[in-house]
PDB file of C-alpha atoms in Angstrom:
ATOM      1  CA  UNK R 281     -21.362  -6.614   8.819  1.00  0.00           C
ATOM      2  CA  UNK R 282     -23.589  -3.568   9.435  1.00  0.00           C
ATOM      3  CA  UNK R 283     -22.812  -0.533   7.283  1.00  0.00           C
ATOM      4  CA  UNK R 284     -22.258  -1.205   3.612  1.00  0.00           C
ATOM      5  CA  UNK R 285     -19.363   0.616   1.951  1.00  0.00           C
ATOM      6  CA  UNK R 286     -19.467   1.315  -1.770  1.00  0.00           C
ATOM      7  CA  UNK R 287     -15.715   1.947  -1.719  1.00  0.00           C
ATOM      8  CA  UNK R 288     -15.181  -1.807  -1.435  1.00  0.00           C
ATOM      9  CA  UNK R 289     -16.646  -2.407  -4.891  1.00  0.00           C
ATOM     10  CA  UNK R 290     -13.285  -1.395  -6.359  1.00  0.00           C
ATOM     11  CA  UNK R 291     -11.676  -4.303  -4.486  1.00  0.00           C
ATOM     12  CA  UNK R 292     -14.362  -6.977  -4.811  1.00  0.00           C
ATOM     13  CA  UNK R 293     -14.011  -9.743  -7.401  1.00  0.00           C
ATOM     14  CA  UNK R 294     -16.468  -9.856 -10.262  1.00  0.00           C
ATOM     15  CA  UNK R 295     -17.313 -12.407 -12.963  1.00  0.00           C
ATOM     16  CA  UNK R 296     -13.911 -11.893 -14.621  1.00  0.00           C
ATOM     17  CA  UNK R 297     -12.021 -12.701 -11.425  1.00  0.00           C
ATOM     18  CA  UNK R 298     -10.113 -10.707  -8.816  1.00  0.00           C
ATOM     19  CA  UNK R 299      -9.498  -6.998  -9.124  1.00  0.00           C
ATOM     20  CA  UNK R 300      -5.925  -5.906  -9.728  1.00  0.00           C
ATOM     21  CA  UNK R 301      -4.261  -3.369  -7.435  1.00  0.00           C
ATOM     22  CA  UNK R 302      -0.985  -1.723  -8.424  1.00  0.00           C
ATOM     23  CA  UNK R 303       1.490  -2.028  -5.535  1.00  0.00           C
ATOM     24  CA  UNK R 304       3.099   1.379  -4.987  1.00  0.00           C
ATOM     25  CA  UNK R 305       1.913   2.038  -8.515  1.00  0.00           C
ATOM     26  CA  UNK R 306       3.585  -0.573 -10.685  1.00  0.00           C
ATOM     27  CA  UNK R 307       6.922  -1.107  -8.932  1.00  0.00           C
ATOM     28  CA  UNK R 308       8.046  -3.806 -11.341  1.00  0.00           C
ATOM     29  CA  UNK R 309       7.830  -1.387 -14.264  1.00  0.00           C
ATOM     30  CA  UNK R 310       8.292   2.120 -12.846  1.00  0.00           C
ATOM     31  CA  UNK R 311       9.812   3.655  -9.705  1.00  0.00           C
ATOM     32  CA  UNK R 312       7.595   3.068  -6.696  1.00  0.00           C
ATOM     33  CA  UNK R 313       5.133   5.581  -5.275  1.00  0.00           C
ATOM     34  CA  UNK R 314       5.415   8.034  -8.174  1.00  0.00           C
ATOM     35  CA  UNK R 315       2.664   9.823 -10.049  1.00  0.00           C
ATOM     36  CA  UNK R 316       4.028   8.282 -13.236  1.00  0.00           C
ATOM     37  CA  UNK R 317       3.582   4.794 -11.764  1.00  0.00           C
ATOM     38  CA  UNK R 318       0.027   5.558 -10.699  1.00  0.00           C
ATOM     39  CA  UNK R 319      -0.773   7.007 -14.132  1.00  0.00           C
ATOM     40  CA  UNK R 320       0.568   3.846 -15.768  1.00  0.00           C
ATOM     41  CA  UNK R 321      -1.876   1.761 -13.721  1.00  0.00           C
ATOM     42  CA  UNK R 322      -4.790   3.954 -14.743  1.00  0.00           C
ATOM     43  CA  UNK R 323      -3.856   3.819 -18.409  1.00  0.00           C
ATOM     44  CA  UNK R 324      -3.804   0.012 -18.483  1.00  0.00           C
ATOM     45  CA  UNK R 325      -7.168  -0.251 -16.733  1.00  0.00           C
ATOM     46  CA  UNK R 326      -6.091  -1.303 -13.236  1.00  0.00           C
ATOM     47  CA  UNK R 327      -8.894  -1.085 -10.672  1.00  0.00           C
ATOM     48  CA  UNK R 328      -6.916   0.464  -7.823  1.00  0.00           C
ATOM     49  CA  UNK R 329      -3.569   1.743  -6.630  1.00  0.00           C
ATOM     50  CA  UNK R 330      -1.963   0.926  -3.298  1.00  0.00           C
ATOM     51  CA  UNK R 331       0.386   3.496  -1.796  1.00  0.00           C
ATOM     52  CA  UNK R 332       2.031   4.422   1.496  1.00  0.00           C
ATOM     53  CA  UNK R 333       1.732   7.598   3.537  1.00  0.00           C
ATOM     54  CA  UNK R 334       4.206   8.856   6.139  1.00  0.00           C
ATOM     55  CA  UNK R 335       4.509  12.271   7.800  1.00  0.00           C
ATOM     56  CA  UNK R 336       7.345  14.758   7.339  1.00  0.00           C
ATOM     57  CA  UNK R 337       8.891  16.893  10.077  1.00  0.00           C
ATOM     58  CA  UNK R 338       6.594  19.765   9.091  1.00  0.00           C
ATOM     59  CA  UNK R 339       3.627  17.377   9.242  1.00  0.00           C
ATOM     60  CA  UNK R 340       2.912  16.978   5.562  1.00  0.00           C
ATOM     61  CA  UNK R 341       1.720  13.513   4.418  1.00  0.00           C
ATOM     62  CA  UNK R 342       4.082  12.237   1.730  1.00  0.00           C
ATOM     63  CA  UNK R 343       3.889   9.063  -0.328  1.00  0.00           C
ATOM     64  CA  UNK R 344       6.990   7.128   0.698  1.00  0.00           C
ATOM     65  CA  UNK R 345       7.135   3.500   1.817  1.00  0.00           C
ATOM     66  CA  UNK R 346       9.937   3.234   4.347  1.00  0.00           C
ATOM     67  CA  UNK R 347      10.258   5.475   7.380  1.00  0.00           C
ATOM     68  CA  UNK R 348      13.678   6.391   5.993  1.00  0.00           C
ATOM     69  CA  UNK R 349      14.452   7.762   2.542  1.00  0.00           C
ATOM     70  CA  UNK R 350      16.998   5.213   1.427  1.00  0.00           C
ATOM     71  CA  UNK R 351      19.851   4.964  -1.043  1.00  0.00           C
ATOM     72  CA  UNK R 352      18.209   1.951  -2.669  1.00  0.00           C
ATOM     73  CA  UNK R 353      15.967   4.374  -4.531  1.00  0.00           C
ATOM     74  CA  UNK R 354      16.778   7.989  -3.635  1.00  0.00           C
ATOM     75  CA  UNK R 355      19.518  10.446  -4.656  1.00  0.00           C
ATOM     76  CA  UNK R 356      20.286  13.880  -3.303  1.00  0.00           C
ATOM     77  CA  UNK R 357      20.259  17.158  -5.260  1.00  0.00           C
ATOM     78  CA  UNK R 358      23.802  16.452  -6.496  1.00  0.00           C
ATOM     79  CA  UNK R 359      22.794  13.065  -7.839  1.00  0.00           C
ATOM     80  CA  UNK R 360      24.543  11.065  -5.105  1.00  0.00           C
ATOM     81  CA  UNK R 361      22.805   8.077  -3.590  1.00  0.00           C
ATOM     82  CA  UNK R 362      21.559   8.628  -0.048  1.00  0.00           C
ATOM     83  CA  UNK R 363      22.844   6.322   2.708  1.00  0.00           C
ATOM     84  CA  UNK R 364      21.028   3.041   3.204  1.00  0.00           C
ATOM     85  CA  UNK R 365      19.252   3.373   5.542  1.00  0.00           C
ATOM     86  CA  UNK R 366      18.867   7.069   4.894  1.00  0.00           C
ATOM     87  CA  UNK R 367      17.457   9.946   6.897  1.00  0.00           C
ATOM     88  CA  UNK R 368      14.162   9.515   8.707  1.00  0.00           C
ATOM     89  CA  UNK R 369      11.293  11.111   6.801  1.00  0.00           C
ATOM     90  CA  UNK R 370       9.859  12.299  10.120  1.00  0.00           C
ATOM     91  CA  UNK R 371      13.045  14.356  10.582  1.00  0.00           C
ATOM     92  CA  UNK R 372      12.988  15.827   7.056  1.00  0.00           C
ATOM     93  CA  UNK R 373      10.962  18.813   5.899  1.00  0.00           C
ATOM     94  CA  UNK R 374       8.853  18.543   2.767  1.00  0.00           C
ATOM     95  CA  UNK R 375      11.412  20.715   0.961  1.00  0.00           C
ATOM     96  CA  UNK R 376      14.172  18.299   1.933  1.00  0.00           C
ATOM     97  CA  UNK R 377      12.144  15.319   0.715  1.00  0.00           C
ATOM     98  CA  UNK R 378      11.342  17.163  -2.515  1.00  0.00           C
ATOM     99  CA  UNK R 379      15.023  17.863  -3.111  1.00  0.00           C
ATOM    100  CA  UNK R 380      15.640  14.142  -3.550  1.00  0.00           C
ATOM    101  CA  UNK R 381      15.257  12.229  -6.800  1.00  0.00           C
ATOM    102  CA  UNK R 382      13.335   8.941  -6.503  1.00  0.00           C
ATOM    103  CA  UNK R 383      13.209   8.134 -10.198  1.00  0.00           C
ATOM    104  CA  UNK R 384      15.660   5.232 -10.344  1.00  0.00           C
ATOM    105  CA  UNK R 385      16.403   2.072  -8.367  1.00  0.00           C
ATOM    106  CA  UNK R 386      20.034   1.774  -7.305  1.00  0.00           C
ATOM    107  CA  UNK R 387      21.338  -1.263  -9.201  1.00  0.00           C
ATOM    108  CA  UNK R 388      24.170  -1.567  -6.707  1.00  0.00           C
ATOM    109  CA  UNK R 389      21.704  -2.625  -4.007  1.00  0.00           C
ATOM    110  CA  UNK R 390      19.701  -5.787  -3.539  1.00  0.00           C
ATOM    111  CA  UNK R 391      16.533  -3.756  -4.058  1.00  0.00           C
ATOM    112  CA  UNK R 392      17.811  -2.403  -7.359  1.00  0.00           C
ATOM    113  CA  UNK R 393      18.787  -5.850  -8.582  1.00  0.00           C
ATOM    114  CA  UNK R 394      15.392  -7.209  -7.537  1.00  0.00           C
ATOM    115  CA  UNK R 395      13.669  -4.581  -9.693  1.00  0.00           C
ATOM    116  CA  UNK R 396      16.167  -4.428 -12.541  1.00  0.00           C
ATOM    117  CA  UNK R 397      13.366  -4.122 -15.133  1.00  0.00           C
ATOM    118  CA  UNK R 398      12.215  -0.874 -13.565  1.00  0.00           C
ATOM    119  CA  UNK R 399      12.432   2.030 -16.006  1.00  0.00           C
ATOM    120  CA  UNK R 400      14.132   5.312 -15.115  1.00  0.00           C
ATOM    121  CA  UNK R 401      12.254   8.558 -14.497  1.00  0.00           C
ATOM    122  CA  UNK R 402      14.923  11.285 -14.748  1.00  0.00           C
ATOM    123  CA  UNK R 403      13.322  13.864 -12.460  1.00  0.00           C
ATOM    124  CA  UNK R 404      10.837  12.077 -10.195  1.00  0.00           C
ATOM    125  CA  UNK R 405      10.062  13.456  -6.745  1.00  0.00           C
ATOM    126  CA  UNK R 406       8.225  11.760  -3.909  1.00  0.00           C
ATOM    127  CA  UNK R 407       4.659  13.074  -4.194  1.00  0.00           C
ATOM    128  CA  UNK R 408       2.652  14.454  -1.331  1.00  0.00           C
ATOM    129  CA  UNK R 409      -0.648  12.808  -0.507  1.00  0.00           C
ATOM    130  CA  UNK R 410      -2.294  15.919  -1.908  1.00  0.00           C
ATOM    131  CA  UNK R 411      -0.466  15.359  -5.222  1.00  0.00           C
ATOM    132  CA  UNK R 412      -1.824  11.819  -5.442  1.00  0.00           C
ATOM    133  CA  UNK R 413      -5.344  12.896  -4.527  1.00  0.00           C
ATOM    134  CA  UNK R 414      -5.227  15.679  -7.116  1.00  0.00           C
ATOM    135  CA  UNK R 415      -4.176  13.106  -9.717  1.00  0.00           C
ATOM    136  CA  UNK R 416      -6.935  10.686  -8.691  1.00  0.00           C
ATOM    137  CA  UNK R 417      -9.585  13.438  -8.720  1.00  0.00           C
ATOM    138  CA  UNK R 418      -9.064  14.177 -12.426  1.00  0.00           C
ATOM    139  CA  UNK R 419     -12.110  13.158 -14.498  1.00  0.00           C
ATOM    140  CA  UNK R 420     -10.124  10.634 -16.536  1.00  0.00           C
ATOM    141  CA  UNK R 421      -9.164   8.819 -13.310  1.00  0.00           C
ATOM    142  CA  UNK R 422     -12.684   8.554 -11.908  1.00  0.00           C
ATOM    143  CA  UNK R 423     -12.652   4.738 -11.979  1.00  0.00           C
ATOM    144  CA  UNK R 424      -9.493   4.434  -9.879  1.00  0.00           C
ATOM    145  CA  UNK R 425      -9.894   3.250  -6.268  1.00  0.00           C
ATOM    146  CA  UNK R 426      -7.349   4.132  -3.579  1.00  0.00           C
ATOM    147  CA  UNK R 427      -5.870   1.725  -1.036  1.00  0.00           C
ATOM    148  CA  UNK R 428      -4.240   4.247   1.277  1.00  0.00           C
ATOM    149  CA  UNK R 429      -1.765   2.675   3.678  1.00  0.00           C
ATOM    150  CA  UNK R 430      -1.195   4.619   6.882  1.00  0.00           C
ATOM    151  CA  UNK R 431       2.393   4.131   8.102  1.00  0.00           C
ATOM    152  CA  UNK R 432       2.646   4.998  11.781  1.00  0.00           C
ATOM    153  CA  UNK R 433       6.017   6.398  12.876  1.00  0.00           C
ATOM    154  CA  UNK R 434       7.509   3.722  15.174  1.00  0.00           C
ATOM    155  CA  UNK R 435       9.708   6.351  16.846  1.00  0.00           C
ATOM    156  CA  UNK R 436       6.938   8.810  17.682  1.00  0.00           C
ATOM    157  CA  UNK R 437       7.240   9.811  21.356  1.00  0.00           C
ATOM    158  CA  UNK R 438       3.463   9.612  21.811  1.00  0.00           C
ATOM    159  CA  UNK R 439       1.946   6.915  19.597  1.00  0.00           C
ATOM    160  CA  UNK R 440      -1.658   7.855  20.406  1.00  0.00           C
ATOM    161  CA  UNK R 441      -1.062  11.493  19.509  1.00  0.00           C
ATOM    162  CA  UNK R 442       0.817  10.510  16.348  1.00  0.00           C
ATOM    163  CA  UNK R 443      -2.053   8.299  15.211  1.00  0.00           C
ATOM    164  CA  UNK R 444      -4.683  10.951  15.932  1.00  0.00           C
ATOM    165  CA  UNK R 445      -2.796  13.753  14.181  1.00  0.00           C
ATOM    166  CA  UNK R 446      -1.866  11.667  11.164  1.00  0.00           C
ATOM    167  CA  UNK R 447      -5.401  10.401  10.634  1.00  0.00           C
ATOM    168  CA  UNK R 448      -6.871  13.887  11.065  1.00  0.00           C
ATOM    169  CA  UNK R 449      -4.529  15.313   8.421  1.00  0.00           C
ATOM    170  CA  UNK R 450      -5.043  12.468   5.961  1.00  0.00           C
ATOM    171  CA  UNK R 451      -8.816  12.379   6.361  1.00  0.00           C
ATOM    172  CA  UNK R 452      -9.080  16.144   5.899  1.00  0.00           C
ATOM    173  CA  UNK R 453      -7.180  15.916   2.611  1.00  0.00           C
ATOM    174  CA  UNK R 454      -9.239  12.980   1.323  1.00  0.00           C
ATOM    175  CA  UNK R 455     -12.459  14.816   2.148  1.00  0.00           C
ATOM    176  CA  UNK R 456     -11.239  18.072   0.592  1.00  0.00           C
ATOM    177  CA  UNK R 457     -10.364  16.200  -2.620  1.00  0.00           C
ATOM    178  CA  UNK R 458     -13.852  14.687  -2.788  1.00  0.00           C
ATOM    179  CA  UNK R 459     -12.443  11.143  -2.772  1.00  0.00           C
ATOM    180  CA  UNK R 460     -14.083   9.626   0.297  1.00  0.00           C
ATOM    181  CA  UNK R 461     -16.216   7.406  -1.944  1.00  0.00           C
ATOM    182  CA  UNK R 462     -13.117   5.823  -3.546  1.00  0.00           C
ATOM    183  CA  UNK R 463     -10.756   5.523  -0.573  1.00  0.00           C
ATOM    184  CA  UNK R 464     -10.085   2.602   1.785  1.00  0.00           C
ATOM    185  CA  UNK R 465      -7.925   3.153   4.887  1.00  0.00           C
ATOM    186  CA  UNK R 466      -5.344   0.372   5.046  1.00  0.00           C
ATOM    187  CA  UNK R 467      -2.650  -0.491   7.598  1.00  0.00           C
ATOM    188  CA  UNK R 468      -0.612  -3.021   9.537  1.00  0.00           C
ATOM    189  CA  UNK R 469      -1.186  -0.800  12.560  1.00  0.00           C
ATOM    190  CA  UNK R 470      -4.570  -1.989  13.729  1.00  0.00           C
ATOM    191  CA  UNK R 471      -4.516   0.778  16.341  1.00  0.00           C
ATOM    192  CA  UNK R 472      -4.443   3.547  13.751  1.00  0.00           C
ATOM    193  CA  UNK R 473      -7.379   1.891  11.976  1.00  0.00           C
ATOM    194  CA  UNK R 474      -9.377   2.259  15.203  1.00  0.00           C
ATOM    195  CA  UNK R 475      -8.583   5.970  15.063  1.00  0.00           C
ATOM    196  CA  UNK R 476      -9.474   6.151  11.361  1.00  0.00           C
ATOM    197  CA  UNK R 477     -12.825   4.500  11.971  1.00  0.00           C
ATOM    198  CA  UNK R 478     -13.583   6.923  14.804  1.00  0.00           C
ATOM    199  CA  UNK R 479     -12.598  10.015  12.824  1.00  0.00           C
ATOM    200  CA  UNK R 480     -13.932   8.912   9.428  1.00  0.00           C
ATOM    201  CA  UNK R 481     -16.720   6.354   9.894  1.00  0.00           C
ATOM    202  CA  UNK R 482     -17.728   6.870   6.266  1.00  0.00           C
ATOM    203  CA  UNK R 483     -14.556   5.137   5.038  1.00  0.00           C
ATOM    204  CA  UNK R 484     -13.948   1.369   5.329  1.00  0.00           C
ATOM    205  CA  UNK R 485     -10.851  -0.073   6.951  1.00  0.00           C
ATOM    206  CA  UNK R 486      -8.528  -2.744   5.547  1.00  0.00           C
ATOM    207  CA  UNK R 487      -6.423  -4.870   7.905  1.00  0.00           C
ATOM    208  CA  UNK R 488      -3.014  -6.108   6.800  1.00  0.00           C
ATOM    209  CA  UNK R 489      -1.688  -9.212   8.544  1.00  0.00           C
ATOM    210  CA  UNK R 490       1.480 -11.292   8.948  1.00  0.00           C
ATOM    211  CA  UNK R 491       4.321  -9.144   7.738  1.00  0.00           C
ATOM    212  CA  UNK R 492       7.332 -11.306   6.797  1.00  0.00           C
ATOM    213  CA  UNK R 493      10.734 -10.203   8.036  1.00  0.00           C
ATOM    214  CA  UNK R 494      13.820  -9.500   5.987  1.00  0.00           C
ATOM    215  CA  UNK R 495      12.311  -8.532   2.638  1.00  0.00           C
ATOM    216  CA  UNK R 496      14.969  -6.782   0.511  1.00  0.00           C
ATOM    217  CA  UNK R 497      14.569  -3.012   0.529  1.00  0.00           C
ATOM    218  CA  UNK R 498      11.831  -3.018   3.165  1.00  0.00           C
ATOM    219  CA  UNK R 499      12.084  -1.775   6.752  1.00  0.00           C
ATOM    220  CA  UNK R 500       9.704  -4.462   7.932  1.00  0.00           C
ATOM    221  CA  UNK R 501      11.212  -4.656  11.394  1.00  0.00           C
ATOM    222  CA  UNK R 502      10.186  -1.028  11.953  1.00  0.00           C
ATOM    223  CA  UNK R 503       6.501  -1.482  11.139  1.00  0.00           C
ATOM    224  CA  UNK R 504       3.959  -0.754  13.864  1.00  0.00           C
ATOM    225  CA  UNK R 505       1.671  -3.794  14.024  1.00  0.00           C
ATOM    226  CA  UNK R 506       0.043  -6.163  16.509  1.00  0.00           C
ATOM    227  CA  UNK R 507       1.856  -9.016  18.182  1.00  0.00           C
ATOM    228  CA  UNK R 508       0.522 -11.756  15.950  1.00  0.00           C
ATOM    229  CA  UNK R 509       0.946 -14.351  18.686  1.00  0.00           C
ATOM    230  CA  UNK R 510      -1.757 -12.496  20.620  1.00  0.00           C
ATOM    231  CA  UNK R 511      -4.231 -12.454  17.720  1.00  0.00           C
ATOM    232  CA  UNK R 512      -6.841 -15.253  17.841  1.00  0.00           C
ATOM    233  CA  UNK R 513      -6.279 -18.265  15.601  1.00  0.00           C
ATOM    234  CA  UNK R 514      -8.886 -17.065  13.114  1.00  0.00           C
ATOM    235  CA  UNK R 515      -7.515 -13.936  11.480  1.00  0.00           C
ATOM    236  CA  UNK R 516     -10.790 -13.180   9.625  1.00  0.00           C
ATOM    237  CA  UNK R 517     -12.697 -13.270  12.922  1.00  0.00           C
ATOM    238  CA  UNK R 518     -10.075 -11.018  14.499  1.00  0.00           C
ATOM    239  CA  UNK R 519     -10.522  -8.482  11.673  1.00  0.00           C
ATOM    240  CA  UNK R 520     -14.312  -8.525  12.058  1.00  0.00           C
ATOM    241  CA  UNK R 521     -14.044  -8.150  15.830  1.00  0.00           C
ATOM    242  CA  UNK R 522     -11.665  -5.212  15.320  1.00  0.00           C
ATOM    243  CA  UNK R 523     -14.281  -3.523  13.124  1.00  0.00           C
ATOM    244  CA  UNK R 524     -12.724  -4.064   9.703  1.00  0.00           C
ATOM    245  CA  UNK R 525     -14.381  -4.650   6.350  1.00  0.00           C
ATOM    246  CA  UNK R 526     -11.384  -5.920   4.375  1.00  0.00           C
ATOM    247  CA  UNK R 527      -8.652  -8.413   5.234  1.00  0.00           C
ATOM    248  CA  UNK R 528      -5.295  -8.339   3.426  1.00  0.00           C
ATOM    249  CA  UNK R 529      -3.063 -11.300   4.307  1.00  0.00           C
ATOM    250  CA  UNK R 530       0.351 -11.968   2.789  1.00  0.00           C
ATOM    251  CA  UNK R 531      -0.067 -14.369  -0.124  1.00  0.00           C
ATOM    252  CA  UNK R 532       1.835 -17.157   1.648  1.00  0.00           C
ATOM    253  CA  UNK R 533      -0.881 -17.176   4.314  1.00  0.00           C
ATOM    254  CA  UNK R 534      -3.783 -17.409   1.862  1.00  0.00           C
ATOM    255  CA  UNK R 535      -5.760 -20.666   1.712  1.00  0.00           C
ATOM    256  CA  UNK R 536      -9.127 -21.487   0.121  1.00  0.00           C
ATOM    257  CA  UNK R 537     -10.491 -22.227   3.594  1.00  0.00           C
ATOM    258  CA  UNK R 538      -9.355 -18.878   4.983  1.00  0.00           C
ATOM    259  CA  UNK R 539     -10.845 -16.981   2.057  1.00  0.00           C
ATOM    260  CA  UNK R 540     -14.133 -18.880   2.385  1.00  0.00           C
ATOM    261  CA  UNK R 541     -14.269 -18.121   6.110  1.00  0.00           C
ATOM    262  CA  UNK R 542     -13.603 -14.429   5.481  1.00  0.00           C
ATOM    263  CA  UNK R 543     -16.299 -14.257   2.813  1.00  0.00           C
ATOM    264  CA  UNK R 544     -18.780 -15.986   5.111  1.00  0.00           C
ATOM    265  CA  UNK R 545     -18.065 -13.251   7.656  1.00  0.00           C
ATOM    266  CA  UNK R 546     -18.718 -10.569   5.047  1.00  0.00           C
ATOM    267  CA  UNK R 547     -15.120  -9.509   4.475  1.00  0.00           C
ATOM    268  CA  UNK R 548     -13.522  -8.522   1.201  1.00  0.00           C
ATOM    269  CA  UNK R 549     -10.193 -10.356   0.816  1.00  0.00           C
ATOM    270  CA  UNK R 550      -7.165  -8.756  -0.812  1.00  0.00           C
ATOM    271  CA  UNK R 551      -3.676 -10.235  -0.804  1.00  0.00           C
ATOM    272  CA  UNK R 552      -0.168  -8.840  -1.249  1.00  0.00           C
ATOM    273  CA  UNK R 553       2.373  -8.689  -2.866  1.00  0.00           C
ATOM    274  CA  UNK R 554       1.813 -11.345  -5.511  1.00  0.00           C
ATOM    275  CA  UNK R 555       4.310 -11.329  -8.371  1.00  0.00           C
ATOM    276  CA  UNK R 556       4.975 -14.859  -9.664  1.00  0.00           C
ATOM    277  CA  UNK R 557       2.635 -16.435 -12.222  1.00  0.00           C
ATOM    278  CA  UNK R 558       2.389 -19.531 -10.025  1.00  0.00           C
ATOM    279  CA  UNK R 559       1.223 -17.569  -6.988  1.00  0.00           C
ATOM    280  CA  UNK R 560      -1.053 -15.288  -9.011  1.00  0.00           C
ATOM    281  CA  UNK R 561      -2.875 -18.354 -10.326  1.00  0.00           C
ATOM    282  CA  UNK R 562      -3.010 -19.863  -6.844  1.00  0.00           C
ATOM    283  CA  UNK R 563      -4.590 -16.670  -5.493  1.00  0.00           C
ATOM    284  CA  UNK R 564      -7.197 -16.750  -8.256  1.00  0.00           C
ATOM    285  CA  UNK R 565      -7.953 -20.397  -7.414  1.00  0.00           C
ATOM    286  CA  UNK R 566      -8.256 -19.504  -3.727  1.00  0.00           C
ATOM    287  CA  UNK R 567     -10.997 -17.031  -4.598  1.00  0.00           C
ATOM    288  CA  UNK R 568      -9.468 -13.769  -3.351  1.00  0.00           C
ATOM    289  CA  UNK R 569     -11.195 -10.528  -4.304  1.00  0.00           C
ATOM    290  CA  UNK R 570      -8.136  -8.470  -5.193  1.00  0.00           C
ATOM    291  CA  UNK R 571      -4.458  -9.027  -5.876  1.00  0.00           C
ATOM    292  CA  UNK R 572      -1.891  -6.384  -4.949  1.00  0.00           C
ATOM    293  CA  UNK R 573       1.074  -6.758  -7.281  1.00  0.00           C
ATOM    294  CA  UNK R 574       4.225  -5.037  -8.522  1.00  0.00           C
ATOM    295  CA  UNK R 575       3.412  -6.401 -12.001  1.00  0.00           C
ATOM    296  CA  UNK R 576      -0.229  -5.589 -12.815  1.00  0.00           C
ATOM    297  CA  UNK R 577       0.212  -6.647 -16.442  1.00  0.00           C
ATOM    298  CA  UNK R 578       1.219 -10.102 -15.252  1.00  0.00           C
ATOM    299  CA  UNK R 579      -2.047 -10.508 -13.328  1.00  0.00           C
ATOM    300  CA  UNK R 580      -3.976  -9.206 -16.321  1.00  0.00           C
ATOM    301  CA  UNK R 581      -2.261 -11.831 -18.475  1.00  0.00           C
ATOM    302  CA  UNK R 582      -3.184 -14.659 -16.097  1.00  0.00           C
ATOM    303  CA  UNK R 583      -6.820 -13.544 -16.083  1.00  0.00           C
ATOM    304  CA  UNK R 584      -6.919 -13.161 -19.873  1.00  0.00           C
ATOM    305  CA  UNK R 585      -5.431 -16.623 -20.416  1.00  0.00           C
ATOM    306  CA  UNK R 586      -8.083 -18.135 -18.167  1.00  0.00           C
ATOM    307  CA  UNK R 587     -10.856 -16.297 -19.969  1.00  0.00           C
ATOM    308  CA  UNK R 588      -9.569 -17.559 -23.320  1.00  0.00           C
ATOM    309  CA  UNK R 589      -9.253 -21.187 -22.250  1.00  0.00           C
TER     310      UNK R 589
END
């Protein structure tokens, strides 16, 4: 595999089993992509946090999942739910994004009903990437690894320019925060990972694969990604040939044989987003290195029960 990346240690299984990665923080417990959610993960000993980065109109990286700020989880300054879908983040300034409250899931939407156990944060704002990096750089958070998902704007007039500018901005902030040694660049857009590797060869790249369609509250149809029909039959080989060090398939695509093949090729294997006890245990049995989950405590429980048996 050539260069060895210490950043991957935060995502590689050890004797106790797979590492746990908090999906958008801990979306099952707290509003997604909030500093409070990330802090919760750190306090319960989670190895890493996974979060999403998109660019605002004034070219500030903000931690928001969808390319639109939606009424499933965002309210305006008057407390009214935004439309669903809402305004495009790429057409909002940072001040406009900051004016919105993202501290509660809208129980009148399918997303809100799906995450009905999510607590309320009365005054939560979408953080900037710099906010998250500042949080992670605190001494008490020194053990926390970062799985930083780059979300390419599907409506950018020049995709190559968008990728280059986004990566340059993100990489500069990661370097300035002194967090290169804890950060993995992660994306469905294999093209932006090529750019990331060229601009920041000191950081490993993680390749997401097989995005299901129609997930509640997700703009999956708007995600920039390869045409999977054109990817060779062996996804691990495709990731290696693309230059990646980590492969992150959807849990429904994980098999013991696929994990074994990936490990034989030198890849670290993470999987997402694994929430049911049945599938968590299946992922452990398959031998994955890390499990991205909305319910990190649930994965901890599965691992603890196995250790006690």
